[in-house]
Amino acid sequence: MTSNASFSDRVKGRSAVPLWEIFSDVVFPNPRPLLDPRHWKYTDLRPLLMESLDAVAIEDAERRVLILSNTPGHGITHSLFCGFQVVGPGETARCHRHTQAAVRFVVEGGNAFTAVDGERLYMSRGDFITTPSWTWHEHTNNDETPLIWLDGLDVPLSNFMQATFAEVHPAGNQEILRPDDDSVRRYGAGMLPIEEVPGHQHSPVYKYPYDQCRATLEALRKGPIDPAHGHIMKYADPRNGGHVMPTLAAYLQLLPEEFTGEALRNTASQVFFVVEGQGRTEIGDETFEWSANDVFVVPNWVWFSHSADNDAVLFSYSDRAALENLGLWRETRQWNPA
Ligand SMILES: [Fe+2]
């Protein structure tokens, strides 16, 4: 015993540790979620978003965002960031770029655009917009009402990898290089140029309009339904069917009236935004009642299931793309499909 302790101390005295002393702390049989599930009601947050328009000038804020903080590092999960961003009438949030990748889901929009990589993308409610890693982006609201969207980023993951770079555009605004919504028309209509599309690691489509995506979900009603997800579709890179980005996956799903979903769990941590309808989601041993514009978060490897009172549409994003790329994606369903 004495000699063992002495050996251990001598090892530790050389900035080393015997693996057998800590094996169960670093190699465990299944994930150990460190998160709590949580639910944010939009009716609680929207008044604060409106107040923030007066609380801070856009020039002083860089981005006027209320973070949905669920970890000590202000992630909504260990890998994901989430916030509501507001741009007031007539305001522009100046152009910048960073290695952290972003997705946006428009909550309240009008005559407003996000410019990404030299292209203006006009923002209507429900539109899904990507801002891939290291692409210039800025936001302009030409409407008379505030512009609000949900921001989803891989900030904690990127920061954990200590691969974060960021800079402000030297001119304040980027040069517009293509017609408005060009990527949607060029790559988002089920056709591609016969030449190879530039080899980004992300989808060449920067906006997935809600009217098109919603119509797709509606058409799915005529086919089979997934017992856990309802009618669900992935926002996809049209070149290869992959996720829109190497780190972030995003989905839109329709839960028909009185849908009661079966439970599943997987290694992704997931953020849900309620686009339409009302219902509830059981996450672990808690139940969260949600309605339009609410956000809730499902930790990794925790059982969850959705139910809808009326037709409900959920947008979600997760770190599934990163997990798949790293060979760490796994999912378990309660029922046996065989
Ligand atoms: Fe940004």
mmCIF file of C-alpha atoms and ligand atoms in Angstrom:
data_model
loop_
_atom_site.group_PDB
_atom_site.id
_atom_site.type_symbol
_atom_site.label_atom_id
_atom_site.label_comp_id
_atom_site.label_asym_id
_atom_site.label_seq_id
_atom_site.Cartn_x
_atom_site.Cartn_y
_atom_site.Cartn_z
ATOM 1 C CA MET A 1 0.000 0.000 0.000
ATOM 2 C CA THR A 2 2.709 2.352 1.047
ATOM 3 C CA SER A 3 4.768 1.563 -1.997
ATOM 4 C CA ASN A 4 1.705 2.068 -4.269
ATOM 5 C CA ALA A 5 1.022 5.497 -2.776
ATOM 6 C CA SER A 6 4.645 6.345 -3.047
ATOM 7 C CA PHE A 7 4.707 5.283 -6.667
ATOM 8 C CA SER A 8 1.593 7.350 -7.425
ATOM 9 C CA ASP A 9 3.086 10.393 -5.737
ATOM 10 C CA ARG A 10 6.322 9.986 -7.612
ATOM 11 C CA VAL A 11 4.403 9.773 -10.917
ATOM 12 C CA LYS A 12 2.365 12.881 -10.051
ATOM 13 C CA GLY A 13 5.538 14.648 -9.124
ATOM 14 C CA ARG A 14 6.529 14.325 -12.790
ATOM 15 C CA SER A 15 3.264 15.917 -14.123
ATOM 16 C CA ALA A 16 1.862 12.483 -14.935
ATOM 17 C CA VAL A 17 -1.023 10.389 -13.534
ATOM 18 C CA PRO A 18 -1.495 6.601 -13.450
ATOM 19 C CA LEU A 19 -4.454 5.926 -15.760
ATOM 20 C CA TRP A 20 -5.783 3.109 -13.579
ATOM 21 C CA GLU A 21 -6.444 5.581 -10.768
ATOM 22 C CA ILE A 22 -8.762 7.765 -12.858
ATOM 23 C CA PHE A 23 -9.930 5.397 -15.624
ATOM 24 C CA SER A 24 -13.638 5.531 -14.711
ATOM 25 C CA ASP A 25 -13.524 9.341 -14.693
ATOM 26 C CA VAL A 26 -12.390 9.591 -18.299
ATOM 27 C CA VAL A 27 -13.733 6.442 -19.981
ATOM 28 C CA PHE A 28 -17.360 5.893 -19.027
ATOM 29 C CA PRO A 29 -19.919 3.526 -20.522
ATOM 30 C CA ASN A 30 -22.291 6.207 -21.834
ATOM 31 C CA PRO A 31 -22.503 10.021 -22.085
ATOM 32 C CA ARG A 32 -22.888 11.994 -18.891
ATOM 33 C CA PRO A 33 -24.983 15.072 -19.767
ATOM 34 C CA LEU A 34 -23.925 18.135 -17.784
ATOM 35 C CA LEU A 35 -26.901 20.215 -18.901
ATOM 36 C CA ASP A 36 -30.381 20.825 -17.592
ATOM 37 C CA PRO A 37 -33.239 20.873 -20.059
ATOM 38 C CA ARG A 38 -34.717 24.362 -20.168
ATOM 39 C CA HIS A 39 -37.545 26.327 -21.756
ATOM 40 C CA TRP A 40 -37.692 30.044 -22.603
ATOM 41 C CA LYS A 41 -41.037 31.677 -23.295
ATOM 42 C CA TYR A 42 -40.953 34.290 -26.028
ATOM 43 C CA THR A 43 -43.579 36.334 -24.199
ATOM 44 C CA ASP A 44 -41.035 36.775 -21.376
ATOM 45 C CA LEU A 45 -38.150 37.711 -23.646
ATOM 46 C CA ARG A 46 -39.759 39.894 -26.313
ATOM 47 C CA PRO A 47 -40.396 42.879 -23.985
ATOM 48 C CA LEU A 48 -36.725 42.728 -22.950
ATOM 49 C CA LEU A 49 -35.648 42.624 -26.577
ATOM 50 C CA MET A 50 -37.707 45.763 -27.185
ATOM 51 C CA GLU A 51 -36.123 47.417 -24.138
ATOM 52 C CA SER A 52 -32.677 46.543 -25.425
ATOM 53 C CA LEU A 53 -33.247 48.819 -28.424
ATOM 54 C CA ASP A 54 -32.982 51.754 -26.024
ATOM 55 C CA ALA A 55 -30.574 50.136 -23.589
ATOM 56 C CA VAL A 56 -27.677 49.934 -26.033
ATOM 57 C CA ALA A 57 -26.909 51.588 -29.368
ATOM 58 C CA ILE A 58 -26.178 49.205 -32.213
ATOM 59 C CA GLU A 59 -22.793 50.914 -32.644
ATOM 60 C CA ASP A 60 -21.916 50.041 -29.051
ATOM 61 C CA ALA A 61 -23.270 46.509 -29.048
ATOM 62 C CA GLU A 62 -21.565 44.944 -32.099
ATOM 63 C CA ARG A 63 -24.606 42.634 -32.009
ATOM 64 C CA ARG A 64 -27.710 43.273 -29.890
ATOM 65 C CA VAL A 65 -28.362 39.750 -28.653
ATOM 66 C CA LEU A 66 -29.984 38.308 -25.549
ATOM 67 C CA ILE A 67 -28.169 35.030 -24.941
ATOM 68 C CA LEU A 68 -30.151 32.031 -23.746
ATOM 69 C CA SER A 69 -27.578 31.073 -21.155
ATOM 70 C CA ASN A 70 -27.628 27.522 -19.831
ATOM 71 C CA THR A 71 -23.965 26.824 -19.029
ATOM 72 C CA PRO A 72 -21.236 28.665 -17.087
ATOM 73 C CA GLY A 73 -19.754 29.676 -20.445
ATOM 74 C CA HIS A 74 -23.129 31.068 -21.631
ATOM 75 C CA GLY A 75 -23.796 28.291 -24.101
ATOM 76 C CA ILE A 76 -27.286 26.903 -24.396
ATOM 77 C CA THR A 77 -25.490 23.542 -24.413
ATOM 78 C CA HIS A 78 -21.866 22.480 -23.971
ATOM 79 C CA SER A 79 -21.376 22.869 -27.746
ATOM 80 C CA LEU A 80 -24.038 25.350 -28.914
ATOM 81 C CA PHE A 81 -24.809 29.021 -28.506
ATOM 82 C CA CYS A 82 -28.313 30.470 -28.815
ATOM 83 C CA GLY A 83 -29.689 33.974 -28.651
ATOM 84 C CA PHE A 84 -32.416 36.282 -29.877
ATOM 85 C CA GLN A 85 -31.015 39.165 -31.919
ATOM 86 C CA VAL A 86 -32.869 42.402 -32.604
ATOM 87 C CA VAL A 87 -32.072 45.098 -35.162
ATOM 88 C CA GLY A 88 -34.094 48.291 -34.848
ATOM 89 C CA PRO A 89 -35.729 50.207 -37.695
ATOM 90 C CA GLY A 90 -33.124 51.867 -39.880
ATOM 91 C CA GLU A 91 -30.213 50.162 -38.135
ATOM 92 C CA THR A 92 -27.303 48.225 -39.601
ATOM 93 C CA ALA A 93 -25.202 45.810 -37.571
ATOM 94 C CA ARG A 94 -21.784 46.313 -39.146
ATOM 95 C CA CYS A 95 -19.969 43.733 -41.187
ATOM 96 C CA HIS A 96 -17.731 41.239 -39.436
ATOM 97 C CA ARG A 97 -16.682 37.606 -39.696
ATOM 98 C CA HIS A 98 -15.567 34.849 -37.362
ATOM 99 C CA THR A 99 -14.621 31.215 -37.550
ATOM 100 C CA GLN A 100 -17.652 30.269 -35.486
ATOM 101 C CA ALA A 101 -20.476 29.198 -37.808
ATOM 102 C CA ALA A 102 -24.018 30.546 -37.448
ATOM 103 C CA VAL A 103 -27.549 29.638 -38.443
ATOM 104 C CA ARG A 104 -30.443 32.067 -38.190
ATOM 105 C CA PHE A 105 -34.179 31.507 -38.059
ATOM 106 C CA VAL A 106 -36.281 34.614 -38.650
ATOM 107 C CA VAL A 107 -38.871 35.322 -35.956
ATOM 108 C CA GLU A 108 -40.099 38.785 -36.933
ATOM 109 C CA GLY A 109 -38.980 40.196 -40.248
ATOM 110 C CA GLY A 110 -39.986 42.679 -42.883
ATOM 111 C CA ASN A 111 -38.004 44.802 -45.273
ATOM 112 C CA ALA A 112 -34.670 43.631 -43.920
ATOM 113 C CA PHE A 113 -31.695 41.620 -45.051
ATOM 114 C CA THR A 114 -28.623 39.800 -43.912
ATOM 115 C CA ALA A 115 -25.709 40.073 -46.319
ATOM 116 C CA VAL A 116 -23.537 36.951 -46.405
ATOM 117 C CA ASP A 117 -20.438 36.507 -48.499
ATOM 118 C CA GLY A 118 -21.368 39.267 -50.943
ATOM 119 C CA GLU A 119 -25.084 38.461 -51.230
ATOM 120 C CA ARG A 120 -28.164 40.092 -49.674
ATOM 121 C CA LEU A 121 -30.666 37.608 -48.244
ATOM 122 C CA TYR A 122 -34.059 39.142 -47.500
ATOM 123 C CA MET A 123 -35.558 37.913 -44.245
ATOM 124 C CA SER A 124 -39.175 36.832 -43.750
ATOM 125 C CA ARG A 125 -40.548 34.924 -40.788
ATOM 126 C CA GLY A 126 -39.479 31.312 -40.830
ATOM 127 C CA ASP A 127 -36.630 31.719 -43.289
ATOM 128 C CA PHE A 128 -33.545 29.682 -42.409
ATOM 129 C CA ILE A 129 -30.280 31.474 -43.202
ATOM 130 C CA THR A 130 -26.733 30.230 -42.808
ATOM 131 C CA THR A 131 -23.573 32.163 -42.083
ATOM 132 C CA PRO A 132 -20.780 29.649 -42.542
ATOM 133 C CA SER A 133 -17.427 29.918 -40.842
ATOM 134 C CA TRP A 134 -15.368 32.952 -41.838
ATOM 135 C CA THR A 135 -17.990 34.475 -44.170
ATOM 136 C CA TRP A 136 -18.507 38.248 -43.981
ATOM 137 C CA HIS A 137 -21.977 39.136 -42.673
ATOM 138 C CA GLU A 138 -23.979 42.206 -41.698
ATOM 139 C CA HIS A 139 -27.625 42.913 -40.965
ATOM 140 C CA THR A 140 -29.758 45.837 -42.157
ATOM 141 C CA ASN A 141 -33.340 46.620 -41.203
ATOM 142 C CA ASN A 142 -35.068 49.023 -43.602
ATOM 143 C CA ASP A 143 -38.483 48.389 -42.079
ATOM 144 C CA GLU A 144 -40.404 50.477 -39.560
ATOM 145 C CA THR A 145 -40.621 47.602 -37.078
ATOM 146 C CA PRO A 146 -37.835 45.706 -35.298
ATOM 147 C CA LEU A 147 -36.247 42.685 -36.933
ATOM 148 C CA ILE A 148 -35.795 39.663 -34.661
ATOM 149 C CA TRP A 149 -34.275 36.273 -35.318
ATOM 150 C CA LEU A 150 -32.895 33.291 -33.458
ATOM 151 C CA ASP A 151 -29.131 32.947 -33.650
ATOM 152 C CA GLY A 152 -27.584 29.488 -33.383
ATOM 153 C CA LEU A 153 -23.815 29.106 -33.369
ATOM 154 C CA ASP A 154 -21.117 26.579 -32.574
ATOM 155 C CA VAL A 155 -19.339 29.087 -30.302
ATOM 156 C CA PRO A 156 -18.604 26.757 -27.340
ATOM 157 C CA LEU A 157 -17.380 24.020 -29.654
ATOM 158 C CA SER A 158 -15.124 26.361 -31.638
ATOM 159 C CA ASN A 159 -13.816 27.974 -28.494
ATOM 160 C CA PHE A 160 -13.148 24.576 -26.917
ATOM 161 C CA MET A 161 -11.032 23.749 -29.953
ATOM 162 C CA GLN A 162 -9.315 27.137 -29.507
ATOM 163 C CA ALA A 163 -9.700 27.808 -33.209
ATOM 164 C CA THR A 164 -11.498 31.143 -32.904
ATOM 165 C CA PHE A 165 -10.640 34.097 -35.102
ATOM 166 C CA ALA A 166 -12.753 37.217 -35.676
ATOM 167 C CA GLU A 167 -12.415 40.582 -37.389
ATOM 168 C CA VAL A 168 -14.430 43.632 -38.366
ATOM 169 C CA HIS A 169 -14.654 44.474 -42.048
ATOM 170 C CA PRO A 170 -12.235 47.336 -42.709
ATOM 171 C CA ALA A 171 -14.836 49.193 -44.807
ATOM 172 C CA GLY A 172 -17.726 48.663 -42.380
ATOM 173 C CA ASN A 173 -19.851 47.089 -45.114
ATOM 174 C CA GLN A 174 -18.965 44.339 -47.529
ATOM 175 C CA GLU A 175 -19.115 44.716 -51.288
ATOM 176 C CA ILE A 176 -22.242 43.142 -52.782
ATOM 177 C CA LEU A 177 -21.018 40.762 -55.469
ATOM 178 C CA ARG A 178 -24.162 38.949 -56.632
ATOM 179 C CA PRO A 179 -27.913 39.615 -57.110
ATOM 180 C CA ASP A 180 -30.131 39.414 -54.026
ATOM 181 C CA ASP A 181 -30.945 35.827 -52.965
ATOM 182 C CA ASP A 182 -28.675 34.575 -55.757
ATOM 183 C CA SER A 183 -27.617 31.400 -53.935
ATOM 184 C CA VAL A 184 -31.254 30.399 -53.404
ATOM 185 C CA ARG A 185 -32.035 30.644 -57.102
ATOM 186 C CA ARG A 186 -28.740 29.251 -58.358
ATOM 187 C CA TYR A 187 -28.397 26.251 -56.042
ATOM 188 C CA GLY A 188 -31.703 25.931 -54.169
ATOM 189 C CA ALA A 189 -34.132 24.884 -56.883
ATOM 190 C CA GLY A 190 -33.126 21.260 -57.344
ATOM 191 C CA MET A 191 -30.613 22.121 -60.056
ATOM 192 C CA LEU A 192 -26.874 22.691 -60.032
ATOM 193 C CA PRO A 193 -24.427 24.131 -62.560
ATOM 194 C CA ILE A 194 -22.747 21.483 -64.691
ATOM 195 C CA GLU A 195 -19.380 22.718 -63.465
ATOM 196 C CA GLU A 196 -18.323 21.728 -59.995
ATOM 197 C CA VAL A 197 -19.775 24.084 -57.386
ATOM 198 C CA PRO A 198 -16.989 25.729 -55.366
ATOM 199 C CA GLY A 199 -15.601 23.378 -52.787
ATOM 200 C CA HIS A 200 -16.742 24.952 -49.562
ATOM 201 C CA GLN A 201 -17.280 22.750 -46.557
ATOM 202 C CA HIS A 202 -20.765 24.244 -46.341
ATOM 203 C CA SER A 203 -23.903 24.328 -48.449
ATOM 204 C CA PRO A 204 -23.773 26.853 -51.332
ATOM 205 C CA VAL A 205 -27.363 27.820 -50.430
ATOM 206 C CA TYR A 206 -27.455 30.600 -47.824
ATOM 207 C CA LYS A 207 -31.241 30.838 -47.404
ATOM 208 C CA TYR A 208 -33.998 28.222 -47.262
ATOM 209 C CA PRO A 209 -37.283 30.172 -47.596
ATOM 210 C CA TYR A 210 -40.013 29.175 -45.176
ATOM 211 C CA ASP A 211 -42.811 29.046 -47.751
ATOM 212 C CA GLN A 212 -40.933 26.367 -49.718
ATOM 213 C CA CYS A 213 -39.944 24.365 -46.640
ATOM 214 C CA ARG A 214 -43.415 24.570 -45.098
ATOM 215 C CA ALA A 215 -44.987 23.379 -48.349
ATOM 216 C CA THR A 216 -42.636 20.393 -48.331
ATOM 217 C CA LEU A 217 -43.754 19.416 -44.836
ATOM 218 C CA GLU A 218 -47.373 19.751 -45.901
ATOM 219 C CA ALA A 219 -46.786 17.370 -48.803
ATOM 220 C CA LEU A 220 -45.294 14.800 -46.414
ATOM 221 C CA ARG A 221 -48.660 14.373 -44.700
ATOM 222 C CA LYS A 222 -49.643 12.065 -47.537
ATOM 223 C CA GLY A 223 -46.803 9.644 -46.725
ATOM 224 C CA PRO A 224 -45.635 7.617 -43.727
ATOM 225 C CA ILE A 225 -44.925 9.389 -40.467
ATOM 226 C CA ASP A 226 -41.916 8.915 -38.202
ATOM 227 C CA PRO A 227 -43.263 7.809 -34.804
ATOM 228 C CA ALA A 228 -40.803 10.029 -32.926
ATOM 229 C CA HIS A 229 -40.213 13.021 -35.210
ATOM 230 C CA GLY A 230 -43.516 13.355 -37.058
ATOM 231 C CA HIS A 231 -42.841 14.659 -40.564
ATOM 232 C CA ILE A 232 -39.247 15.898 -40.513
ATOM 233 C CA MET A 233 -36.796 17.173 -43.116
ATOM 234 C CA LYS A 234 -33.162 18.170 -42.886
ATOM 235 C CA TYR A 235 -31.820 21.408 -44.344
ATOM 236 C CA ALA A 236 -29.366 19.882 -46.799
ATOM 237 C CA ASP A 237 -26.371 20.757 -48.910
ATOM 238 C CA PRO A 238 -27.734 20.171 -52.452
ATOM 239 C CA ARG A 239 -24.341 18.999 -53.717
ATOM 240 C CA ASN A 240 -24.204 15.883 -51.573
ATOM 241 C CA GLY A 241 -27.232 15.683 -49.265
ATOM 242 C CA GLY A 242 -25.066 16.436 -46.252
ATOM 243 C CA HIS A 243 -25.667 18.914 -43.476
ATOM 244 C CA VAL A 244 -25.503 22.636 -44.248
ATOM 245 C CA MET A 245 -22.244 22.992 -42.332
ATOM 246 C CA PRO A 246 -19.554 20.709 -40.915
ATOM 247 C CA THR A 247 -20.545 21.476 -37.328
ATOM 248 C CA LEU A 248 -24.269 22.336 -37.338
ATOM 249 C CA ALA A 249 -27.308 20.346 -38.472
ATOM 250 C CA ALA A 250 -30.773 21.879 -38.798
ATOM 251 C CA TYR A 251 -34.269 20.499 -39.283
ATOM 252 C CA LEU A 252 -37.902 21.477 -39.759
ATOM 253 C CA GLN A 253 -40.641 19.138 -38.606
ATOM 254 C CA LEU A 254 -44.424 19.012 -38.613
ATOM 255 C CA LEU A 255 -46.251 17.403 -35.718
ATOM 256 C CA PRO A 256 -49.844 16.826 -36.827
ATOM 257 C CA GLU A 257 -52.731 17.662 -34.532
ATOM 258 C CA GLU A 258 -52.862 15.296 -31.521
ATOM 259 C CA PHE A 259 -49.503 13.718 -32.456
ATOM 260 C CA THR A 260 -47.949 11.793 -29.582
ATOM 261 C CA GLY A 261 -44.364 10.973 -30.364
ATOM 262 C CA GLU A 262 -42.341 8.040 -29.168
ATOM 263 C CA ALA A 263 -39.245 8.745 -27.125
ATOM 264 C CA LEU A 264 -35.697 8.679 -28.382
ATOM 265 C CA ARG A 265 -32.312 9.886 -27.289
ATOM 266 C CA ASN A 266 -29.105 10.607 -29.124
ATOM 267 C CA THR A 267 -25.667 12.057 -28.640
ATOM 268 C CA ALA A 268 -26.581 15.466 -30.085
ATOM 269 C CA SER A 269 -27.631 18.407 -27.967
ATOM 270 C CA GLN A 270 -30.594 20.066 -29.647
ATOM 271 C CA VAL A 271 -32.246 23.490 -29.621
ATOM 272 C CA PHE A 272 -35.898 23.704 -30.676
ATOM 273 C CA PHE A 273 -37.808 26.816 -31.764
ATOM 274 C CA VAL A 274 -41.588 26.628 -32.024
ATOM 275 C CA VAL A 275 -42.674 28.073 -35.362
ATOM 276 C CA GLU A 276 -46.350 27.161 -35.203
ATOM 277 C CA GLY A 277 -48.794 25.514 -32.825
ATOM 278 C CA GLN A 278 -48.629 24.354 -29.250
ATOM 279 C CA GLY A 279 -47.818 21.192 -27.404
ATOM 280 C CA ARG A 280 -45.324 19.742 -24.987
ATOM 281 C CA THR A 281 -42.042 17.924 -24.870
ATOM 282 C CA GLU A 282 -41.025 15.481 -22.176
ATOM 283 C CA ILE A 283 -37.308 15.730 -21.532
ATOM 284 C CA GLY A 284 -36.021 13.289 -18.942
ATOM 285 C CA ASP A 285 -38.517 13.515 -16.089
ATOM 286 C CA GLU A 286 -39.681 17.051 -16.915
ATOM 287 C CA THR A 287 -42.450 18.261 -19.216
ATOM 288 C CA PHE A 288 -42.308 21.627 -20.972
ATOM 289 C CA GLU A 289 -45.477 23.193 -22.399
ATOM 290 C CA TRP A 290 -44.592 25.294 -25.427
ATOM 291 C CA SER A 291 -46.287 27.630 -27.853
ATOM 292 C CA ALA A 292 -45.243 29.760 -30.817
ATOM 293 C CA ASN A 293 -41.795 31.412 -30.664
ATOM 294 C CA ASP A 294 -40.687 29.566 -27.516
ATOM 295 C CA VAL A 295 -37.289 27.902 -27.326
ATOM 296 C CA PHE A 296 -36.389 24.735 -25.453
ATOM 297 C CA VAL A 297 -33.209 22.709 -25.243
ATOM 298 C CA VAL A 298 -32.755 18.938 -25.127
ATOM 299 C CA PRO A 299 -29.456 17.787 -23.577
ATOM 300 C CA ASN A 300 -27.438 15.008 -25.151
ATOM 301 C CA TRP A 301 -28.341 11.418 -24.318
ATOM 302 C CA VAL A 302 -31.564 12.285 -22.474
ATOM 303 C CA TRP A 303 -34.843 10.656 -23.511
ATOM 304 C CA PHE A 304 -37.314 13.086 -25.042
ATOM 305 C CA SER A 305 -40.644 12.961 -26.847
ATOM 306 C CA HIS A 306 -42.917 15.545 -28.465
ATOM 307 C CA SER A 307 -46.703 15.858 -28.380
ATOM 308 C CA ALA A 308 -48.817 18.415 -30.230
ATOM 309 C CA ASP A 309 -52.282 19.756 -29.420
ATOM 310 C CA ASN A 310 -52.796 21.196 -32.898
ATOM 311 C CA ASP A 311 -50.636 21.211 -36.021
ATOM 312 C CA ALA A 312 -47.213 22.292 -34.807
ATOM 313 C CA VAL A 313 -44.016 23.118 -36.656
ATOM 314 C CA LEU A 314 -40.640 22.939 -34.895
ATOM 315 C CA PHE A 315 -37.343 24.277 -36.181
ATOM 316 C CA SER A 316 -34.270 22.772 -34.564
ATOM 317 C CA TYR A 317 -30.506 22.865 -34.809
ATOM 318 C CA SER A 318 -27.916 20.657 -33.189
ATOM 319 C CA ASP A 319 -24.278 19.585 -33.126
ATOM 320 C CA ARG A 320 -25.146 16.381 -34.994
ATOM 321 C CA ALA A 321 -23.069 17.399 -38.031
ATOM 322 C CA ALA A 322 -19.941 17.685 -35.879
ATOM 323 C CA LEU A 323 -20.711 14.396 -34.137
ATOM 324 C CA GLU A 324 -21.191 12.589 -37.455
ATOM 325 C CA ASN A 325 -17.971 14.027 -38.835
ATOM 326 C CA LEU A 326 -16.152 12.839 -35.722
ATOM 327 C CA GLY A 327 -17.780 9.401 -35.712
ATOM 328 C CA LEU A 328 -19.562 10.134 -32.429
ATOM 329 C CA TRP A 329 -23.212 10.192 -33.548
ATOM 330 C CA ARG A 330 -25.450 7.571 -31.975
ATOM 331 C CA GLU A 331 -29.211 7.341 -31.466
ATOM 332 C CA THR A 332 -31.472 4.970 -29.574
ATOM 333 C CA ARG A 333 -35.209 4.615 -29.969
ATOM 334 C CA GLN A 334 -37.516 2.971 -27.487
ATOM 335 C CA TRP A 335 -39.425 0.866 -29.923
ATOM 336 C CA ASN A 336 -38.034 -1.927 -32.022
ATOM 337 C CA PRO A 337 -38.829 -1.199 -35.682
ATOM 338 C CA ALA A 338 -38.239 -4.864 -36.574
HETATM 339 FE FE FE B 1 -21.429 37.436 -36.410
#
